[in-house]
Tab-separated table of C-alpha atoms in Angstrom:
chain	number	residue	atom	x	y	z
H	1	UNK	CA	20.521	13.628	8.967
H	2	UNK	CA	17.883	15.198	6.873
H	3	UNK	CA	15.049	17.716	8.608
H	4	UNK	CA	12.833	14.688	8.014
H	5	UNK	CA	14.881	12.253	9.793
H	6	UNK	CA	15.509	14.739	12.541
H	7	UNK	CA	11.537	15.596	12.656
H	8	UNK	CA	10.639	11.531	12.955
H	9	UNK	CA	13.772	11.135	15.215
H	10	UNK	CA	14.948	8.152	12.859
H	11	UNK	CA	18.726	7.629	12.461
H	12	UNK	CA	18.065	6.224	8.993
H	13	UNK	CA	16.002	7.701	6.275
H	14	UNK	CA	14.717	4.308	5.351
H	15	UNK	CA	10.767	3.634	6.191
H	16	UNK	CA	9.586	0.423	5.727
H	17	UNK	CA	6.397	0.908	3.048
H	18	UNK	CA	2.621	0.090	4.739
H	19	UNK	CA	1.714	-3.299	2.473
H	20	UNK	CA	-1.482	-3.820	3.629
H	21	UNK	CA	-1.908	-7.800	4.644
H	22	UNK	CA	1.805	-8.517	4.131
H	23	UNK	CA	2.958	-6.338	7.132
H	24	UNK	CA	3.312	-7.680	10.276
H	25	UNK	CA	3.414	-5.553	14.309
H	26	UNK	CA	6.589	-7.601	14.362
H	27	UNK	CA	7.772	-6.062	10.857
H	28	UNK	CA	6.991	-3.032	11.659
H	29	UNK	CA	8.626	-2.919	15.276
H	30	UNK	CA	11.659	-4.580	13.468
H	31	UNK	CA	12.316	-1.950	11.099
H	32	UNK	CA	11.720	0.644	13.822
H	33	UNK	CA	14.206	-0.692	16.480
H	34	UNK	CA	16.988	-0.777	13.590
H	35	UNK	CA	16.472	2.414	12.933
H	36	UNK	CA	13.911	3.058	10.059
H	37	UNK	CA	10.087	3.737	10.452
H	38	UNK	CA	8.420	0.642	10.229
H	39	UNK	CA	4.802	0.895	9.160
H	40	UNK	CA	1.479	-0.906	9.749
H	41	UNK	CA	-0.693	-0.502	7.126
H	42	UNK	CA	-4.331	-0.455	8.026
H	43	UNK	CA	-6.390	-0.325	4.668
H	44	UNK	CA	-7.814	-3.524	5.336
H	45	UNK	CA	-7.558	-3.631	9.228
H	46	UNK	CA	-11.063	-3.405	11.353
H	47	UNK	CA	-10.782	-0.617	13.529
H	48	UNK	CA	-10.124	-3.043	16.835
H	49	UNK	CA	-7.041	-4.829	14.422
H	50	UNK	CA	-5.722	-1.424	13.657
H	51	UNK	CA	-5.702	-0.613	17.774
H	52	UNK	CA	-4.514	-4.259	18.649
H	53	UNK	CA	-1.223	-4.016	15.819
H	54	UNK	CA	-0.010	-0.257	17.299
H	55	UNK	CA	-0.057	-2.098	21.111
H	56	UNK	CA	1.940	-4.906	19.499
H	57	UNK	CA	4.436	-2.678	18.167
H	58	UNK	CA	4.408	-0.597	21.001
H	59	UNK	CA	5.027	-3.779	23.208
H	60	UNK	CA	7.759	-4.488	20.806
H	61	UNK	CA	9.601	-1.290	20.836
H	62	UNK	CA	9.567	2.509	21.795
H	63	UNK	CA	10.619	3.843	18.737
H	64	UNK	CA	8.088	5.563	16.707
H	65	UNK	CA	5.974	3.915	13.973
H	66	UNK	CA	3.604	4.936	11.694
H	67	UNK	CA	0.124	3.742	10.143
H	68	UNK	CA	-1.613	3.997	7.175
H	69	UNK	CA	-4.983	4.316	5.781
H	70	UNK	CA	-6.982	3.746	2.273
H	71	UNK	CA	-8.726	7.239	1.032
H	72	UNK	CA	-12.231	5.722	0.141
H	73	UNK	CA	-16.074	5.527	0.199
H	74	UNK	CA	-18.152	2.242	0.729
H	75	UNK	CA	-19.471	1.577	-2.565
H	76	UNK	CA	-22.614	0.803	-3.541
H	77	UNK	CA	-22.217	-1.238	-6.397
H	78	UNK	CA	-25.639	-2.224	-8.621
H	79	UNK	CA	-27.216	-6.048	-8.464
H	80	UNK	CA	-25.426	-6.797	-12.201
H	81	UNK	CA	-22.457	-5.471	-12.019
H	82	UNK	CA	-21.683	-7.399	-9.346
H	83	UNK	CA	-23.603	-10.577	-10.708
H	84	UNK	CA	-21.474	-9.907	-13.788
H	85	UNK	CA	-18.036	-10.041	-11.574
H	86	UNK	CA	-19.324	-13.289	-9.754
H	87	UNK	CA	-19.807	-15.235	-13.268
H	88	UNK	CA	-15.965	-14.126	-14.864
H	89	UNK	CA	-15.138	-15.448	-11.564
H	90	UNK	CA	-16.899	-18.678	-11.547
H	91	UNK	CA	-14.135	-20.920	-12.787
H	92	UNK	CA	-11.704	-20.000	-9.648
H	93	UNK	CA	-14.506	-20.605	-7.245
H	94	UNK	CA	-15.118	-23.606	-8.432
H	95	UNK	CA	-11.355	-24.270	-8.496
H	96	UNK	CA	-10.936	-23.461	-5.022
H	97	UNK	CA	-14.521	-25.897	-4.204
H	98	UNK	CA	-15.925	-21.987	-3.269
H	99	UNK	CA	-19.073	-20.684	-3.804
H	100	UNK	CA	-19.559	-17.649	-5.852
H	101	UNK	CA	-21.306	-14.761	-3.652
H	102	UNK	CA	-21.126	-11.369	-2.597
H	103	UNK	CA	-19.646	-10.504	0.758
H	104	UNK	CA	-21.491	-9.184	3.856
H	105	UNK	CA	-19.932	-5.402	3.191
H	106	UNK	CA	-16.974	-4.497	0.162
H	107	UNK	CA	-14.622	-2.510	3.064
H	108	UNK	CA	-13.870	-1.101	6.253
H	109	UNK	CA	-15.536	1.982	7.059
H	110	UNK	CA	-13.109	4.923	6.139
H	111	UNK	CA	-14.654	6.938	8.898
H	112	UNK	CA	-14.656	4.315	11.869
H	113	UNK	CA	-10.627	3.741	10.938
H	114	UNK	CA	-9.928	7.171	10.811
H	115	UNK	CA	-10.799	7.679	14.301
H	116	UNK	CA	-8.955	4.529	15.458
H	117	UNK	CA	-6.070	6.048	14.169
H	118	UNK	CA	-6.547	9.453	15.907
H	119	UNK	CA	-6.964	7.407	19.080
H	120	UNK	CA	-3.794	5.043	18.412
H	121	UNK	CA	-1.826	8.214	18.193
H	122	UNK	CA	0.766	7.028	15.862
H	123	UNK	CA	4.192	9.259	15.387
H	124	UNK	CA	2.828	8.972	11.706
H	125	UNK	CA	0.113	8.219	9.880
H	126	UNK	CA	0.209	8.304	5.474
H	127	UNK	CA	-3.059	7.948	3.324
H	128	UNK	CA	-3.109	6.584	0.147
H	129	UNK	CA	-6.009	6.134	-2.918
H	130	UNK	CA	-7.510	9.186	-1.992
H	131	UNK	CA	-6.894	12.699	-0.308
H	132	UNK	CA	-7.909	13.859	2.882
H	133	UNK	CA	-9.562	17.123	3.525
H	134	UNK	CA	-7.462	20.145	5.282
H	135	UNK	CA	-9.419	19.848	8.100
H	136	UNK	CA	-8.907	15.852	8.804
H	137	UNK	CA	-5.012	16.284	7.926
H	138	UNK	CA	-5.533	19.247	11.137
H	139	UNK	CA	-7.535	17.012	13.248
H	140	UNK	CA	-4.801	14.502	13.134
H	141	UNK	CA	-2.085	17.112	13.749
H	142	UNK	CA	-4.154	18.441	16.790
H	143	UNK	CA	-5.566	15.119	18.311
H	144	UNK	CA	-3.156	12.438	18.003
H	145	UNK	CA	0.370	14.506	17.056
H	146	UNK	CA	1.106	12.400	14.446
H	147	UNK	CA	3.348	13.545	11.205
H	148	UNK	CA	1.373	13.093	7.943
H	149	UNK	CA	2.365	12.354	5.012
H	150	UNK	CA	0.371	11.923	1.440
H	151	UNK	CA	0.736	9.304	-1.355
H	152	UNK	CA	1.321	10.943	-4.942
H	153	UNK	CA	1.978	9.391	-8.542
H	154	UNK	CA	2.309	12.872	-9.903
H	155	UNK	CA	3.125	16.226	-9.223
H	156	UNK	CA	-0.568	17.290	-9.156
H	157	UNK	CA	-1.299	15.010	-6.430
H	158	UNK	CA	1.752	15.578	-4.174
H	159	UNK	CA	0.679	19.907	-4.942
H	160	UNK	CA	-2.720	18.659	-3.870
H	161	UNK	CA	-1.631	16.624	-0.812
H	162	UNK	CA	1.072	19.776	0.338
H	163	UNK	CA	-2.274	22.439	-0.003
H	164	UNK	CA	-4.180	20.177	2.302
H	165	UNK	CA	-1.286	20.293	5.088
H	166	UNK	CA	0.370	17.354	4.380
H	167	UNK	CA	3.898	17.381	6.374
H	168	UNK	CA	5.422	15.056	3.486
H	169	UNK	CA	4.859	13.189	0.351
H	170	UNK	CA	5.625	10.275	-1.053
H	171	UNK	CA	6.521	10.307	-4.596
H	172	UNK	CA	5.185	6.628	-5.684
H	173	UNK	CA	7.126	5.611	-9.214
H	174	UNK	CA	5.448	2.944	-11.399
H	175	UNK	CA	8.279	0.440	-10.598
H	176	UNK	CA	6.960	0.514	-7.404
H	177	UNK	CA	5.014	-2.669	-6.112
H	178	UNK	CA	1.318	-3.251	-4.994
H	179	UNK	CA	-1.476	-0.549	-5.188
H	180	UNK	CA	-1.017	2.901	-7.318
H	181	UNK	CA	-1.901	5.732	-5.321
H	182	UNK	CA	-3.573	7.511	-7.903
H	183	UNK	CA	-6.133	9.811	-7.479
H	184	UNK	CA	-5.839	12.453	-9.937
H	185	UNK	CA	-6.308	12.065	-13.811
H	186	UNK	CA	-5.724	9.413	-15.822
H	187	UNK	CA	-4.066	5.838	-14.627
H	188	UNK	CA	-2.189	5.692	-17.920
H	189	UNK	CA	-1.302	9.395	-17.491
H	190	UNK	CA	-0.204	8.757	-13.981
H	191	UNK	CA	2.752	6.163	-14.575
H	192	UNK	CA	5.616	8.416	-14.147
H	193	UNK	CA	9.067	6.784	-12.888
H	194	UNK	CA	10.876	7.251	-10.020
H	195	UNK	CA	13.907	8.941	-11.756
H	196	UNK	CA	11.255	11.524	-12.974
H	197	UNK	CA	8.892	12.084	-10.597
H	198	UNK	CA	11.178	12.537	-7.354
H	199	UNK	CA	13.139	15.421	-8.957
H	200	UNK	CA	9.731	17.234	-9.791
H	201	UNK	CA	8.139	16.748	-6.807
H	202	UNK	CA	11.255	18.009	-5.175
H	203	UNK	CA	11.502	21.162	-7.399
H	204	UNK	CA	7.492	22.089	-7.108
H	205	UNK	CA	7.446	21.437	-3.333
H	206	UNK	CA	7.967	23.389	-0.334
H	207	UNK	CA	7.694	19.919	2.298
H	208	UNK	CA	10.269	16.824	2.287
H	209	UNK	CA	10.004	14.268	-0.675
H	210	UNK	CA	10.110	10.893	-0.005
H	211	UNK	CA	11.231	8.575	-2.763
H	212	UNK	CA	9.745	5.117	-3.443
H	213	UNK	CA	9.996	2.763	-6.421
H	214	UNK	CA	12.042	-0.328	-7.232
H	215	UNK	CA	14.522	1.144	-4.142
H	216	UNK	CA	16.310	-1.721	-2.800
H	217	UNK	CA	19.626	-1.310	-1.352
H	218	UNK	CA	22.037	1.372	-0.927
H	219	UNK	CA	22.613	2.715	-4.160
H	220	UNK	CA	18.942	3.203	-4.569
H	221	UNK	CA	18.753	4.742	-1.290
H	222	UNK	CA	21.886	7.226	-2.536
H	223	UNK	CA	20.245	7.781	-6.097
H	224	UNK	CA	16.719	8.867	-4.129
H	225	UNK	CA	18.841	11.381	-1.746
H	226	UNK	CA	21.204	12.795	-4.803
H	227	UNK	CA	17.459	13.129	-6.548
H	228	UNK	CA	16.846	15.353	-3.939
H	229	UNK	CA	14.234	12.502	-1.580
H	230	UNK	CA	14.780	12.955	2.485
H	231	UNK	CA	14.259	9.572	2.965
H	232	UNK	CA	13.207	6.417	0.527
H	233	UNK	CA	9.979	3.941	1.198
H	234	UNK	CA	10.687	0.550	0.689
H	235	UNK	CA	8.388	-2.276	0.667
H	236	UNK	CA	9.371	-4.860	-1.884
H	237	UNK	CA	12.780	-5.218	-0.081
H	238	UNK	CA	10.930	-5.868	3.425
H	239	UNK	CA	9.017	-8.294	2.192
H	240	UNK	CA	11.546	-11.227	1.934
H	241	UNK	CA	12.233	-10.401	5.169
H	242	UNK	CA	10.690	-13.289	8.065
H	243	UNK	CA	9.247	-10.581	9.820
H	244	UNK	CA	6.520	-10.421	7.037
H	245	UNK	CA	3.194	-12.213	6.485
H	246	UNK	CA	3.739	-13.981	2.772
H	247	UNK	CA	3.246	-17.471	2.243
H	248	UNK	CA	6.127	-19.861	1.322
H	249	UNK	CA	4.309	-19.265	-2.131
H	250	UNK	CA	5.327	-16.101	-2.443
H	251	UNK	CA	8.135	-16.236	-1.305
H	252	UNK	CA	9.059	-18.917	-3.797
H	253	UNK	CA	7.668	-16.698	-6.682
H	254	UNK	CA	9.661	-13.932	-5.485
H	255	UNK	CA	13.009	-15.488	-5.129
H	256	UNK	CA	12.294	-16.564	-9.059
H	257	UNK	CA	11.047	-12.959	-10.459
H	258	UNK	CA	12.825	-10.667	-12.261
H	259	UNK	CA	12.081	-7.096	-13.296
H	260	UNK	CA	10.257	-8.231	-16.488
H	261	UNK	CA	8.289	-10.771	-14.099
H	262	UNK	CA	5.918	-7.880	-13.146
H	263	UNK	CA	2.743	-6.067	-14.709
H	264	UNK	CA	0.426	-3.576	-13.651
H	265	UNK	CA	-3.274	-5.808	-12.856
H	266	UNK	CA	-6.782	-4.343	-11.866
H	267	UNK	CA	-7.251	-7.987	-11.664
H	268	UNK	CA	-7.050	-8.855	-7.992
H	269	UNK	CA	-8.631	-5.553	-6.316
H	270	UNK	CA	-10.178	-3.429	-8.782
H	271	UNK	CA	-7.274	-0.813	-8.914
H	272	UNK	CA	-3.868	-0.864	-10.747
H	273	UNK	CA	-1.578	-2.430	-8.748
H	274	UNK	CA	2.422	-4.431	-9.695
H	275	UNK	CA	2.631	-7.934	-8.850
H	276	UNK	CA	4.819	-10.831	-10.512
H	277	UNK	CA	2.380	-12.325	-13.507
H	278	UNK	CA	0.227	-15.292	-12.403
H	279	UNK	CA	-2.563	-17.390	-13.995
H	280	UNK	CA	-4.893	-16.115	-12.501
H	281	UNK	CA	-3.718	-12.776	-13.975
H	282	UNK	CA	-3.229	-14.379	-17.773
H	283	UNK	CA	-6.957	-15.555	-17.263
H	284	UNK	CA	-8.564	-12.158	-16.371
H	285	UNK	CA	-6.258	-9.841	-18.684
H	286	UNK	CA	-8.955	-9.932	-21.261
H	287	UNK	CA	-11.352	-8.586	-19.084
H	288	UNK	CA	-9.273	-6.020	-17.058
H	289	UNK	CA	-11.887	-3.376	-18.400
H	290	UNK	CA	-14.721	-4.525	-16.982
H	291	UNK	CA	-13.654	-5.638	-13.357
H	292	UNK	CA	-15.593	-3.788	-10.820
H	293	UNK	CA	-13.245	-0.787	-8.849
H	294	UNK	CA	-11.734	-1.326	-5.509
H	295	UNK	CA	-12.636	-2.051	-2.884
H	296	UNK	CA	-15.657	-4.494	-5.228
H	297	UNK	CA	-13.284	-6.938	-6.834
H	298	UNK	CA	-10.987	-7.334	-4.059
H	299	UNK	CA	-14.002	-8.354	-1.706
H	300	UNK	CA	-15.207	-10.667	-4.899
H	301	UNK	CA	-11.244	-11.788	-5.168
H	302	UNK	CA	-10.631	-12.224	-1.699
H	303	UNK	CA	-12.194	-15.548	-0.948
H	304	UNK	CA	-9.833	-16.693	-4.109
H	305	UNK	CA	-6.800	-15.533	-2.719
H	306	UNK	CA	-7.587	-17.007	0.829
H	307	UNK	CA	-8.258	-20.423	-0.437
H	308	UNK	CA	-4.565	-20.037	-2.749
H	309	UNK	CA	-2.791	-19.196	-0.264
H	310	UNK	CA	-3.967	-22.086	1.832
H	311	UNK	CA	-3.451	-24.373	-0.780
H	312	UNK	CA	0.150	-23.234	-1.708
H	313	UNK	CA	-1.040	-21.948	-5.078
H	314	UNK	CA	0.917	-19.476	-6.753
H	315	UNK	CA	-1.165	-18.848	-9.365
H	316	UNK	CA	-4.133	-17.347	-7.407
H	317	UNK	CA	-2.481	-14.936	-5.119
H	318	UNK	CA	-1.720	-11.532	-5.516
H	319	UNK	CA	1.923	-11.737	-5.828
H	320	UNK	CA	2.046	-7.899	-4.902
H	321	UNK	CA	5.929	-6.759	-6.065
H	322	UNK	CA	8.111	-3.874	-7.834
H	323	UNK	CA	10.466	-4.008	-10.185
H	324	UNK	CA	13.338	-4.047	-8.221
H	325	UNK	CA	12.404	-7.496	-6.767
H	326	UNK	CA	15.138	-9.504	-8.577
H	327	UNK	CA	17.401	-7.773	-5.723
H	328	UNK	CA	15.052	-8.551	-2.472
H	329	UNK	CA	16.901	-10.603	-0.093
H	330	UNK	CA	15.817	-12.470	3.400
H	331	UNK	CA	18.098	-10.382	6.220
């Protein structure tokens, strides 16, 4: 037992990472009953989804859970830019028999979510993409009890996230799959490894480390702890698991990727992010510099990937996945 695991009241110091529209209440309450933290994560969840999921897992099981939340403001993205997006675009409408057009609003309201959470009182809630101010991390603290813990991709960030009141960090390596947390210099700047990052974080922090990056069984889980991490996020390895929302697609994909399968793509959202290498992502590579930021291409996208997955296609879905995929298995 580790002061973390003894603070969540976990028996294992596994949690199960947030992956935002590939988590399920059933994942999460899964993960939880066997002992981990399972984890809904809520970027992309409507304020009434985010309070519907934490009474699903809570009908599930009584073990704690956490949720987690995107950092960001609504944009307000200018008449060409967007225009411009909708044209590079064009082809995989057209694919999909879509119409090219801009959505009714790019995201969820940061605000509105943030007080669902506070109301869904979660044992934990984690933020990622952005930082929260000292006063919101207090607010949570105070009004729902929940644990909080920060997303960082460098030592900056997880300094940042502990001076704000964070009770933890997670120290996101580039292996890792989906979305980079960044939200401090450079992305190039910002890819730091597992192997390297956990042992700084650990050595510049006073607050528990938690490891995550291309972890996938045991021995990763024993590397993380001898690096000095209280506990190890996994998300790649949950999602072969039934409990999750992929699509036979996916899954497929998956069960073929290795390690070198995987790139880091602004492609599908706007942001960096490590999925298995598509056609949709060989298309767009060229143009990777002038895709709108999240949360503007992933609207844009969105349509695109709805229609794939329907269809069984592969090639149009964000195949979101670390490094360490090769080794995910269905248990």
């Amino acid at each position: 037992m580790t002061t973390l695991t003894q603070r969540l009241n976990i028996a294992l110091p596994i949690i199960q990472g947030p992956m935002t529209g590939s988590d399920t209440p059933r994942l999460a309450a899964a993960v939880s009953a066997a002992g981990g933290l399972g984890f809904l994560g809520c970027g992309m969840r409507a304020p009434q989804a985010m309070r519907e999921a934490a009474d699903a897992v809570r009908a599930a099981t009584d073990k704690p859970f956490g949720m987690n939340l995107f950092v960001l403001q609504t944009p307000s993205p200018g008449a060409a830019e967007v225009a411009a997006a909708l044209d590079r675009l064009a082809p995989m409408y057209a694919a999909f028999g879509l119409t090219p057009q801009a959505p009714a609003r790019w995201c969820e309201d940061f605000a509105a979510q943030f007080e669902a959470l506070i109301a869904a009182r979660p044992a934990v809630a984690s933020f990622t993409f952005g930082i929260l101010t000292a006063a919101q991390v207090q607010r949570i603290k105070d009004e729902a009890g929940s644990y909080v813990i920060g997303t960082a991709t460098t030592v900056a960030e997880a300094l940042a996230w502990q001076a704000v009141g964070a009770d933890a960090v997670v120290a996101s390596g580039l292996e890792a799959g989906g979305h980079r947390g960044t939200f401090l210099g450079d992305w190039e700047g910002s890819q730091v490894g597992t192997l390297a990052l956990v042992p700084a974080c650990v050595d510049a922090l006073n607050i528990p480390v938690i490891a995550a990056g291309a972890i996938m069984d045991g021995r990763g889980i024993a590397a993380a702890q001898a690096l000095g991490a209280q506990a190890v996020q996994m998300g790649t390895a949950f999602l072969a698991c039934p409990e999750s929302s992929i699509v036979p697609a996916q899954r497929a994909a998956m069960a073929a990727a290795q390690a070198t399968d995987t790139r880091l793509t602004r492609i599908f959202s706007g942001r960096p992010a490590r999925g298995i290498l598509n056609q949709a992502m060989r298309a767009l590579q060229a143009h990777e510099a002038g895709i709108p930021a999240y949360p503007v291409q992933n609207a844009l996208m969105g349509p695109i990937r709805r229609a794939a997955a329907q269809a069984g296609d592969a090639g149009h879905i964000a195949l979101w996945a670390g490094q360490g995929v090769a080794a995910a298995r269905a248990m």
